[in-house]
Each structure stands twice: as C-alpha cells, then as structure tokens.
CSV table of C-alpha atoms in Angstrom, one decimal:
chain,number,residue,atom,x,y,z
L,1,UNK,CA,-0.1,0.0,0.1
L,2,UNK,CA,2.6,2.3,0.8
L,3,UNK,CA,4.6,2.0,-2.3
L,4,UNK,CA,1.0,2.3,-4.4
L,5,UNK,CA,0.7,5.6,-2.5
L,6,UNK,CA,4.0,7.0,-3.0
L,7,UNK,CA,4.1,6.2,-6.7
L,8,UNK,CA,0.4,7.5,-7.1
L,9,UNK,CA,2.0,11.0,-5.2
L,10,UNK,CA,5.1,11.3,-8.0
L,11,UNK,CA,2.5,10.8,-10.8
L,12,UNK,CA,-0.4,13.0,-9.8
L,13,UNK,CA,3.6,15.7,-8.9
L,14,UNK,CA,5.0,15.0,-12.1
L,15,UNK,CA,1.3,15.6,-13.7
L,16,UNK,CA,1.0,19.0,-12.0
L,17,UNK,CA,4.1,19.9,-12.8
L,18,UNK,CA,4.0,19.5,-16.5
L,19,UNK,CA,0.9,21.0,-16.9
L,20,UNK,CA,1.4,24.5,-14.2
L,21,UNK,CA,3.8,26.5,-16.9
L,22,UNK,CA,1.2,26.4,-19.7
L,23,UNK,CA,-1.3,28.5,-17.6
L,24,UNK,CA,2.1,31.0,-17.0
L,25,UNK,CA,1.9,33.9,-18.7
L,26,UNK,CA,5.3,34.6,-18.1
L,27,UNK,CA,7.4,31.7,-19.8
L,28,UNK,CA,8.0,31.8,-23.2
L,29,UNK,CA,6.7,28.9,-25.7
L,30,UNK,CA,9.1,27.3,-27.3
L,31,UNK,CA,9.3,24.5,-30.4
L,32,UNK,CA,11.2,21.3,-29.5
L,33,UNK,CA,11.0,20.0,-33.0
L,34,UNK,CA,14.8,19.1,-33.1
L,35,UNK,CA,15.6,16.6,-35.8
L,36,UNK,CA,18.3,15.5,-34.0
L,37,UNK,CA,20.8,15.7,-30.5
L,38,UNK,CA,24.0,15.8,-29.9
L,39,UNK,CA,25.0,15.3,-25.9
L,40,UNK,CA,27.9,15.9,-24.4
L,41,UNK,CA,29.1,14.9,-20.8
L,42,UNK,CA,29.3,12.3,-17.8
L,43,UNK,CA,27.7,9.8,-16.1
L,44,UNK,CA,25.3,11.8,-15.6
L,45,UNK,CA,24.1,11.4,-19.6
L,46,UNK,CA,26.6,8.7,-20.5
L,47,UNK,CA,24.1,5.6,-22.6
L,48,UNK,CA,26.9,3.4,-22.9
L,49,UNK,CA,29.7,5.1,-24.2
L,50,UNK,CA,32.7,4.5,-21.1
L,51,UNK,CA,31.3,0.8,-21.0
L,52,UNK,CA,31.6,0.3,-24.6
L,53,UNK,CA,35.1,2.1,-24.7
L,54,UNK,CA,36.7,0.5,-21.8
L,55,UNK,CA,35.3,-3.2,-21.8
L,56,UNK,CA,33.3,-2.4,-18.5
L,57,UNK,CA,30.8,-4.8,-17.3
L,58,UNK,CA,28.0,-3.5,-15.7
L,59,UNK,CA,26.6,-6.0,-13.7
L,60,UNK,CA,22.7,-6.3,-12.7
L,61,UNK,CA,20.5,-5.0,-11.1
L,62,UNK,CA,22.2,-1.8,-13.1
L,63,UNK,CA,19.5,-1.6,-15.5
L,64,UNK,CA,16.4,-3.6,-13.6
L,65,UNK,CA,13.6,-0.9,-13.9
L,66,UNK,CA,13.2,-0.1,-17.4
L,67,UNK,CA,15.8,-2.1,-19.3
L,68,UNK,CA,15.9,-5.0,-17.7
L,69,UNK,CA,19.4,-5.6,-18.3
L,70,UNK,CA,22.6,-3.6,-17.6
L,71,UNK,CA,22.3,-1.0,-20.7
L,72,UNK,CA,25.5,1.3,-20.4
L,73,UNK,CA,23.8,3.5,-17.8
L,74,UNK,CA,25.1,3.7,-14.1
L,75,UNK,CA,21.2,3.8,-13.2
L,76,UNK,CA,18.9,1.1,-12.4
L,77,UNK,CA,16.6,2.4,-15.7
L,78,UNK,CA,17.0,5.6,-17.9
L,79,UNK,CA,18.5,8.9,-17.3
L,80,UNK,CA,17.3,12.4,-17.9
L,81,UNK,CA,18.3,12.7,-21.0
L,82,UNK,CA,16.5,9.5,-22.0
L,83,UNK,CA,13.3,11.3,-20.7
L,84,UNK,CA,14.2,14.3,-22.5
L,85,UNK,CA,14.9,12.5,-25.6
L,86,UNK,CA,11.1,11.3,-25.2
L,87,UNK,CA,9.7,14.4,-24.8
L,88,UNK,CA,11.3,15.4,-28.1
L,89,UNK,CA,9.5,12.4,-29.6
L,90,UNK,CA,12.8,11.5,-30.9
L,91,UNK,CA,14.7,7.7,-29.3
L,92,UNK,CA,17.0,7.0,-26.9
L,93,UNK,CA,20.7,8.7,-28.2
L,94,UNK,CA,23.7,5.8,-29.0
L,95,UNK,CA,26.7,5.9,-27.3
L,96,UNK,CA,29.2,7.3,-29.8
L,97,UNK,CA,31.6,4.3,-29.4
L,98,UNK,CA,29.3,1.4,-29.3
L,99,UNK,CA,30.1,-1.1,-32.4
L,100,UNK,CA,27.6,-4.3,-31.4
L,101,UNK,CA,23.9,-3.7,-32.3
L,102,UNK,CA,23.9,-1.8,-35.2
L,103,UNK,CA,23.6,1.8,-33.8
L,104,UNK,CA,21.5,4.1,-35.9
L,105,UNK,CA,22.2,7.7,-35.5
L,106,UNK,CA,19.9,9.0,-37.7
L,107,UNK,CA,18.4,11.6,-34.7
L,108,UNK,CA,21.6,12.5,-33.3
L,109,UNK,CA,24.7,11.2,-31.0
L,110,UNK,CA,25.7,10.6,-27.5
L,111,UNK,CA,29.5,11.5,-27.1
L,112,UNK,CA,29.3,11.7,-23.3
L,113,UNK,CA,31.1,9.0,-21.3
L,114,UNK,CA,31.4,8.5,-17.5
L,115,UNK,CA,34.0,10.2,-15.6
L,116,UNK,CA,34.7,12.7,-18.2
L,117,UNK,CA,35.6,16.2,-17.2
L,118,UNK,CA,35.7,19.5,-19.3
L,119,UNK,CA,39.5,19.8,-18.5
L,120,UNK,CA,42.4,17.3,-20.3
L,121,UNK,CA,42.2,13.7,-18.3
L,122,UNK,CA,45.1,13.1,-16.4
L,123,UNK,CA,47.0,9.9,-15.0
L,124,UNK,CA,44.2,8.2,-13.1
L,125,UNK,CA,41.7,9.7,-14.9
L,126,UNK,CA,38.4,7.2,-14.3
L,127,UNK,CA,38.0,8.5,-18.2
L,128,UNK,CA,40.2,9.3,-21.0
L,129,UNK,CA,37.0,11.4,-23.1
L,130,UNK,CA,37.4,15.0,-22.4
L,131,UNK,CA,35.3,17.7,-23.2
L,132,UNK,CA,38.0,18.4,-26.1
L,133,UNK,CA,37.9,14.8,-27.0
L,134,UNK,CA,34.3,15.0,-27.0
L,135,UNK,CA,34.1,17.7,-29.9
L,136,UNK,CA,36.9,16.4,-31.4
L,137,UNK,CA,34.7,12.8,-31.9
L,138,UNK,CA,32.0,15.0,-32.8
L,139,UNK,CA,34.1,16.8,-35.5
L,140,UNK,CA,35.4,13.4,-37.2
L,141,UNK,CA,31.8,12.2,-36.6
L,142,UNK,CA,30.6,14.9,-38.7
L,143,UNK,CA,33.2,14.8,-41.5
L,144,UNK,CA,32.3,11.1,-41.6
L,145,UNK,CA,28.7,11.1,-41.7
L,146,UNK,CA,28.8,13.9,-44.6
L,147,UNK,CA,31.9,11.8,-46.5
L,148,UNK,CA,29.3,8.5,-46.0
L,149,UNK,CA,26.5,10.5,-47.5
L,150,UNK,CA,27.7,11.9,-50.6
L,151,UNK,CA,28.6,8.1,-51.7
L,152,UNK,CA,25.0,7.1,-51.7
L,153,UNK,CA,21.4,6.8,-50.2
L,154,UNK,CA,22.5,3.5,-48.8
L,155,UNK,CA,23.4,4.2,-45.1
L,156,UNK,CA,20.9,7.6,-45.5
L,157,UNK,CA,18.1,5.5,-42.7
L,158,UNK,CA,21.3,5.0,-40.3
L,159,UNK,CA,23.1,8.8,-40.3
L,160,UNK,CA,21.6,12.2,-39.7
L,161,UNK,CA,20.7,14.2,-42.4
L,162,UNK,CA,23.7,17.5,-43.3
L,163,UNK,CA,21.2,19.9,-42.3
L,164,UNK,CA,20.4,18.0,-39.0
L,165,UNK,CA,23.7,19.8,-37.7
L,166,UNK,CA,22.8,22.9,-38.2
L,167,UNK,CA,18.9,22.6,-37.4
L,168,UNK,CA,19.8,19.9,-33.9
L,169,UNK,CA,20.0,20.2,-30.4
L,170,UNK,CA,23.4,20.4,-28.6
L,171,UNK,CA,23.0,19.4,-24.8
L,172,UNK,CA,26.1,19.8,-23.0
L,173,UNK,CA,26.1,18.1,-18.9
L,174,UNK,CA,29.4,18.2,-18.0
L,175,UNK,CA,31.8,19.4,-15.1
L,176,UNK,CA,30.7,17.6,-11.9
L,177,UNK,CA,33.8,15.7,-12.0
L,178,UNK,CA,36.2,18.5,-12.7
L,179,UNK,CA,34.7,19.3,-9.2
L,180,UNK,CA,34.2,16.7,-7.4
L,181,UNK,CA,37.6,14.8,-7.9
L,182,UNK,CA,39.6,17.8,-7.3
L,183,UNK,CA,38.4,17.4,-3.6
L,184,UNK,CA,40.5,14.7,-3.4
L,185,UNK,CA,44.0,16.6,-3.6
L,186,UNK,CA,43.2,20.2,-3.4
L,187,UNK,CA,41.8,22.7,-0.9
L,188,UNK,CA,38.4,24.4,-1.3
L,189,UNK,CA,40.2,27.7,-2.1
L,190,UNK,CA,42.4,25.9,-4.8
L,191,UNK,CA,39.1,24.4,-6.4
L,192,UNK,CA,37.2,27.8,-6.5
L,193,UNK,CA,40.5,29.6,-8.2
L,194,UNK,CA,40.3,26.6,-11.0
L,195,UNK,CA,36.8,27.6,-12.1
L,196,UNK,CA,38.0,30.3,-14.7
L,197,UNK,CA,40.2,27.8,-15.9
L,198,UNK,CA,37.7,24.8,-16.4
L,199,UNK,CA,35.5,27.4,-17.6
L,200,UNK,CA,38.0,28.8,-20.7
L,201,UNK,CA,38.4,25.4,-21.7
L,202,UNK,CA,34.1,24.9,-21.7
L,203,UNK,CA,34.1,28.0,-23.5
L,204,UNK,CA,36.7,27.0,-26.4
L,205,UNK,CA,34.9,23.8,-26.6
L,206,UNK,CA,31.4,25.6,-27.3
L,207,UNK,CA,33.0,27.9,-29.8
L,208,UNK,CA,34.5,24.8,-31.5
L,209,UNK,CA,30.3,23.4,-32.2
L,210,UNK,CA,28.8,26.3,-33.1
L,211,UNK,CA,31.6,27.2,-36.0
L,212,UNK,CA,30.8,24.0,-37.1
L,213,UNK,CA,27.1,25.1,-37.4
L,214,UNK,CA,25.5,24.3,-34.0
L,215,UNK,CA,23.6,27.1,-33.1
L,216,UNK,CA,21.0,25.4,-30.1
L,217,UNK,CA,22.7,24.8,-27.1
L,218,UNK,CA,20.7,23.6,-23.6
L,219,UNK,CA,23.4,23.5,-21.4
L,220,UNK,CA,23.0,21.9,-17.7
L,221,UNK,CA,24.9,23.3,-14.6
L,222,UNK,CA,26.2,20.9,-12.0
L,223,UNK,CA,23.8,19.3,-9.4
L,224,UNK,CA,24.7,19.7,-5.5
L,225,UNK,CA,28.0,17.3,-5.2
L,226,UNK,CA,27.8,17.8,-1.0
L,227,UNK,CA,24.4,15.3,-1.7
L,228,UNK,CA,26.0,12.6,-3.6
L,229,UNK,CA,26.3,9.3,-1.3
L,230,UNK,CA,30.0,9.0,-1.9
L,231,UNK,CA,30.5,12.8,-1.0
L,232,UNK,CA,29.0,12.3,2.3
L,233,UNK,CA,30.5,9.2,3.1
L,234,UNK,CA,34.2,10.6,2.8
L,235,UNK,CA,33.8,14.0,3.3
L,236,UNK,CA,31.5,14.4,5.3
L,237,UNK,CA,32.1,12.6,8.7
L,238,UNK,CA,32.3,15.6,10.7
L,239,UNK,CA,28.8,16.9,11.6
L,240,UNK,CA,30.0,20.7,11.8
L,241,UNK,CA,31.0,19.7,7.3
L,242,UNK,CA,26.8,18.9,7.3
L,243,UNK,CA,24.6,21.1,5.7
L,244,UNK,CA,20.5,20.8,7.3
L,245,UNK,CA,20.1,18.6,4.9
L,246,UNK,CA,22.6,16.3,5.3
L,247,UNK,CA,24.8,17.3,2.5
L,248,UNK,CA,28.9,18.7,2.8
L,249,UNK,CA,28.9,22.2,2.1
L,250,UNK,CA,32.0,22.4,0.8
L,251,UNK,CA,31.2,21.1,-1.7
L,252,UNK,CA,27.5,22.6,-2.6
L,253,UNK,CA,29.4,25.9,-2.1
L,254,UNK,CA,32.0,25.0,-4.5
L,255,UNK,CA,29.5,24.0,-7.6
L,256,UNK,CA,27.3,27.0,-6.4
L,257,UNK,CA,30.4,29.1,-7.6
L,258,UNK,CA,31.0,27.2,-10.5
L,259,UNK,CA,27.7,28.0,-11.8
L,260,UNK,CA,27.0,31.4,-10.9
L,261,UNK,CA,30.6,31.5,-14.1
L,262,UNK,CA,29.1,29.1,-15.9
L,263,UNK,CA,25.6,31.2,-16.2
L,264,UNK,CA,27.7,34.3,-16.4
L,265,UNK,CA,29.2,32.4,-19.6
L,266,UNK,CA,25.8,31.8,-21.1
L,267,UNK,CA,25.2,34.8,-20.9
L,268,UNK,CA,28.0,36.2,-22.2
L,269,UNK,CA,27.5,33.4,-25.2
L,270,UNK,CA,23.9,34.6,-25.9
L,271,UNK,CA,25.2,38.1,-26.6
L,272,UNK,CA,28.2,37.1,-28.1
L,273,UNK,CA,26.6,34.3,-31.1
L,274,UNK,CA,23.2,36.6,-31.6
L,275,UNK,CA,21.8,34.0,-33.9
L,276,UNK,CA,21.8,31.1,-31.4
L,277,UNK,CA,19.9,29.9,-28.7
L,278,UNK,CA,21.8,29.2,-25.7
L,279,UNK,CA,19.8,27.8,-22.9
L,280,UNK,CA,21.5,27.9,-19.7
L,281,UNK,CA,19.5,25.2,-17.5
L,282,UNK,CA,19.6,24.9,-13.6
L,283,UNK,CA,20.0,21.5,-12.8
L,284,UNK,CA,21.5,22.1,-9.0
L,285,UNK,CA,18.0,23.9,-7.9
L,286,UNK,CA,15.8,21.0,-9.6
L,287,UNK,CA,17.8,18.5,-7.6
L,288,UNK,CA,18.6,20.5,-4.4
L,289,UNK,CA,14.9,20.9,-3.9
L,290,UNK,CA,14.1,17.2,-4.6
L,291,UNK,CA,16.8,16.3,-1.4
L,292,UNK,CA,15.4,18.7,0.5
L,293,UNK,CA,11.9,18.0,0.1
L,294,UNK,CA,12.2,14.6,-1.0
L,295,UNK,CA,8.9,13.5,0.5
L,296,UNK,CA,6.8,15.8,-0.9
L,297,UNK,CA,7.5,13.9,-4.1
L,298,UNK,CA,7.2,10.5,-3.0
L,299,UNK,CA,10.9,9.9,-2.0
L,300,UNK,CA,11.7,8.0,1.2
L,301,UNK,CA,15.6,8.2,1.0
L,302,UNK,CA,17.1,11.4,-0.3
L,303,UNK,CA,20.5,10.4,0.5
L,304,UNK,CA,21.4,6.9,1.2
L,305,UNK,CA,22.1,4.8,-1.8
L,306,UNK,CA,19.5,1.8,-3.0
L,307,UNK,CA,22.4,-0.6,-4.5
L,308,UNK,CA,24.9,-0.1,-2.0
L,309,UNK,CA,26.8,-2.1,0.6
L,310,UNK,CA,26.8,-1.4,4.5
L,311,UNK,CA,23.4,-0.8,5.5
L,312,UNK,CA,21.9,2.5,7.1
L,313,UNK,CA,22.6,5.7,7.2
L,314,UNK,CA,24.7,5.7,3.8
L,315,UNK,CA,24.7,1.8,2.5
L,316,UNK,CA,27.6,2.8,1.1
L,317,UNK,CA,31.0,1.2,0.6
L,318,UNK,CA,33.7,2.6,-1.6
L,319,UNK,CA,35.3,-1.0,-1.6
L,320,UNK,CA,32.4,-2.2,-3.7
L,321,UNK,CA,30.0,-1.2,-6.6
L,322,UNK,CA,26.9,-1.9,-7.3
L,323,UNK,CA,26.1,-5.3,-9.1
L,324,UNK,CA,29.7,-6.5,-7.6
L,325,UNK,CA,30.6,-9.2,-5.4
L,326,UNK,CA,34.0,-9.4,-3.7
L,327,UNK,CA,35.9,-10.7,-0.7
L,328,UNK,CA,35.5,-7.8,2.1
L,329,UNK,CA,37.3,-8.2,5.8
L,330,UNK,CA,37.3,-12.1,5.1
L,331,UNK,CA,33.4,-12.6,4.5
L,332,UNK,CA,31.6,-12.5,0.5
L,333,UNK,CA,29.6,-9.3,-0.6
L,334,UNK,CA,27.5,-9.2,-3.0
L,335,UNK,CA,25.7,-5.2,-3.4
L,336,UNK,CA,22.6,-5.8,-4.6
L,337,UNK,CA,19.4,-3.4,-4.7
L,338,UNK,CA,16.9,-1.8,-2.3
L,339,UNK,CA,13.7,-3.5,-2.6
L,340,UNK,CA,11.7,-0.7,-4.5
L,341,UNK,CA,14.3,2.1,-6.2
L,342,UNK,CA,11.1,4.4,-6.4
L,343,UNK,CA,11.3,5.4,-2.5
L,344,UNK,CA,15.4,6.3,-2.8
L,345,UNK,CA,17.1,9.3,-4.9
L,346,UNK,CA,20.7,8.2,-4.9
L,347,UNK,CA,21.1,4.3,-6.9
L,348,UNK,CA,24.4,3.1,-6.4
L,349,UNK,CA,26.3,6.5,-4.1
L,350,UNK,CA,26.9,8.8,-7.3
L,351,UNK,CA,23.9,8.5,-9.7
L,352,UNK,CA,20.3,9.0,-9.1
L,353,UNK,CA,17.8,6.4,-9.5
L,354,UNK,CA,15.3,6.5,-12.9
L,355,UNK,CA,12.8,7.7,-10.5
L,356,UNK,CA,14.5,10.8,-9.4
L,357,UNK,CA,16.0,11.8,-13.6
L,358,UNK,CA,11.9,11.7,-14.3
L,359,UNK,CA,11.4,13.9,-11.5
L,360,UNK,CA,14.6,16.3,-13.0
L,361,UNK,CA,13.6,15.9,-16.1
L,362,UNK,CA,9.5,16.5,-15.2
L,363,UNK,CA,11.0,19.8,-13.9
L,364,UNK,CA,13.5,20.8,-16.5
L,365,UNK,CA,10.3,20.5,-19.3
L,366,UNK,CA,8.3,23.2,-17.1
L,367,UNK,CA,11.1,25.9,-18.1
L,368,UNK,CA,11.1,27.7,-14.9
L,369,UNK,CA,14.7,26.6,-14.3
L,370,UNK,CA,15.8,28.2,-17.9
L,371,UNK,CA,17.5,31.2,-19.1
L,372,UNK,CA,15.8,32.6,-21.1
L,373,UNK,CA,12.8,30.5,-19.3
L,374,UNK,CA,10.5,28.8,-21.5
L,375,UNK,CA,6.7,26.6,-21.5
L,376,UNK,CA,6.2,23.4,-22.0
L,377,UNK,CA,3.9,22.1,-24.3
L,378,UNK,CA,0.9,19.4,-23.5
L,379,UNK,CA,2.2,16.6,-26.4
L,380,UNK,CA,5.2,16.4,-23.5
L,381,UNK,CA,2.8,14.5,-21.2
L,382,UNK,CA,1.6,12.1,-24.1
L,383,UNK,CA,5.3,11.3,-25.2
L,384,UNK,CA,6.6,10.7,-21.5
L,385,UNK,CA,6.3,7.0,-21.1
L,386,UNK,CA,5.9,6.0,-17.5
C-alpha cells in the first residue's frame, strides 16, 4: 500500500509540474521540433560510451527498472537525457563508441562518457574522454557522416541528414567531475580558483561546435555534489561540515560558485552568438529542491544509496560497487538493490535512480529553471513513457 501511495504521489506531482507552466503568462513557448540531438557530458548522460570504450562490465541490478538488463547506464533505468528524448519524441541516443547492435545515429549521437571532465584527462582519470576529446569525436563523426552521405543513399536511414547538424540540439552536462575529483587532492580555495580555467576550456569547446554550425545549445549546470552519498561518506564524517539536509556544505558551495560563473558565461554567449539559442538549465536548484523536499515528491530516502553495501544511514562502501561480489574483511559480499528504487533519490552512491531522473527531467521541461525561460507543451505528457 505504501508503494502504491508513493507512486501515485509522484505521478500527480509529475502531472502538476508539466501542466502548470501552460497557464503561466511569464514563460515563453518554445518549439522542441529538433531533428536530432548531440549530447556531451559525463555519467549523468552516458548511455554506454565508457562501458563500450573500456570494456567495463556493468552487472545487474543496473538497468533493472526499465531495460531489464544493464544498458551501459549507471542507473537502474533511464537517465535525464532519456526522458528529454522521449519528450522531444526522439529515440534514445546511441553511444558514439558502441559498435555492437547496429547503432542508429539518424536522430543524433551521444558522446558523453562516465567520469569525463571538462579539463583534459590526467593520469589516473576514470575517463580519457574530456570535453575537448568529445568535441573532437563529434568533428570526426560529422565529417564521416558527410563523407558517407556523399557516396549515396544506402546509409541514409542510419545517419543524420546534413542539415541536422545545423538544426539539431546540442546538450551539454559536464563539469561535475572537475570539482568532485579535485576535493581529493586540493583545498576549497584551490578548487574555486581553478573554475575560471575550467570554463575557458568549456568555452573553447562550445566555440568549436559553433564554428561547425551548431546553433541551439542546452547547457546544464552542475548539481549539489555535497548531497551525493559517496561525498557524504568520504567528507561528511564531521557533522559540522554538513548542512541541515545532511549534504557536505563545501562541495555544494563549490558547485554554486561554479554555476554562477557558468551562468555568466552563458549570458556572454547569448550576446556573442546572436544567431544562436543558448539556454542555461539550473539543474542544481532542481536537484537540491528534490533532496530538501524529498517526501513531498514521494521519496523516502534522499541520500542513502539504493544499491550499495553497509546498511543505513548511507548504505555505501567505496570498496565495492553496485552489482559486484567481493571478499571484504574475509567475507564474500554481493551488492544488491533495495526493494523499491522509486523510494530512493540515489541509486549507487554517485548516480540518481530512474525515479529521481524522471522528476528532474519533468522540472527541466517546465522551463522555470532555464535562462531564458520557456513553457512546455501538452504533447510532452503524451510522449513521456511512465
């Protein structure tokens, strides 16, 4: 009964969130009729790139909620980008480096890879695919597509048409790892001082995309890093370092300072690229609102991981990941999922559950958290798959 009430609460909250902006006179209506989407980022939007590139084996219960099997996503189901593709009536994006399963790139391509940073990768980095490398991959992808299209129509149904590159949407969600990873070796002041250099690299990548004809950008800011289970476990042992919701204050403060400068950069780009649409999306506010008001949206656990080891209050152990079996302290242990992932915001200590991703995407689609703001349209309600 509790699970049914939880699901009903989330459904009606989701419905309300989608319909409300239609009656708002402040938001502008926007046409989401993009023929293709090209996505850049980290694990928040990776649909299989790192898994394919490094031969990583993601074990169940990853993917259990929607795909019923591991899908290359670090999640029990769909990511925010998946829900956004649904809303635009487009298929899920195939990972650029996935060569098995006849990937179809007609409606776009996903270059995001888990662990990626904006800055170039260094020794020991989880992913070698920094933002600059992802842009390089896009440039090769585009050149190769145009080359193949020039040879005839045999591959037309698998590749984007030439004008899709100018008419498509370029989504960017990256920067979280630049900040979160730095806390392991740098002071707060050092991390804050590095933000301008990070954004110089980010701006350079956007300019390269613009020079290649990109004109529509969605730029997501970074979420509340201090609310991720992994960071609470590592840096939140001192209660004085936690805020009222149990999040690590320093991590969240760094994220907010990063976002302030990212927002300023987006305003600069809006003025500089007058023939483009540059939209800044405030993911931080959406996610922090979810953490701080979790019960209002039908969740029961805002920080504790669903798929983890160790039990309450965090159910997280950095020595073993979701789905793995290892010997810890002389005992063989396996990391399994909680009974109901829809009650949890956090999936594995680092990434959100499908239920949380659905909430975040619904908020994005209201347009209230974007600059410039926009209103959603009723067709979204029909396109989204519950």
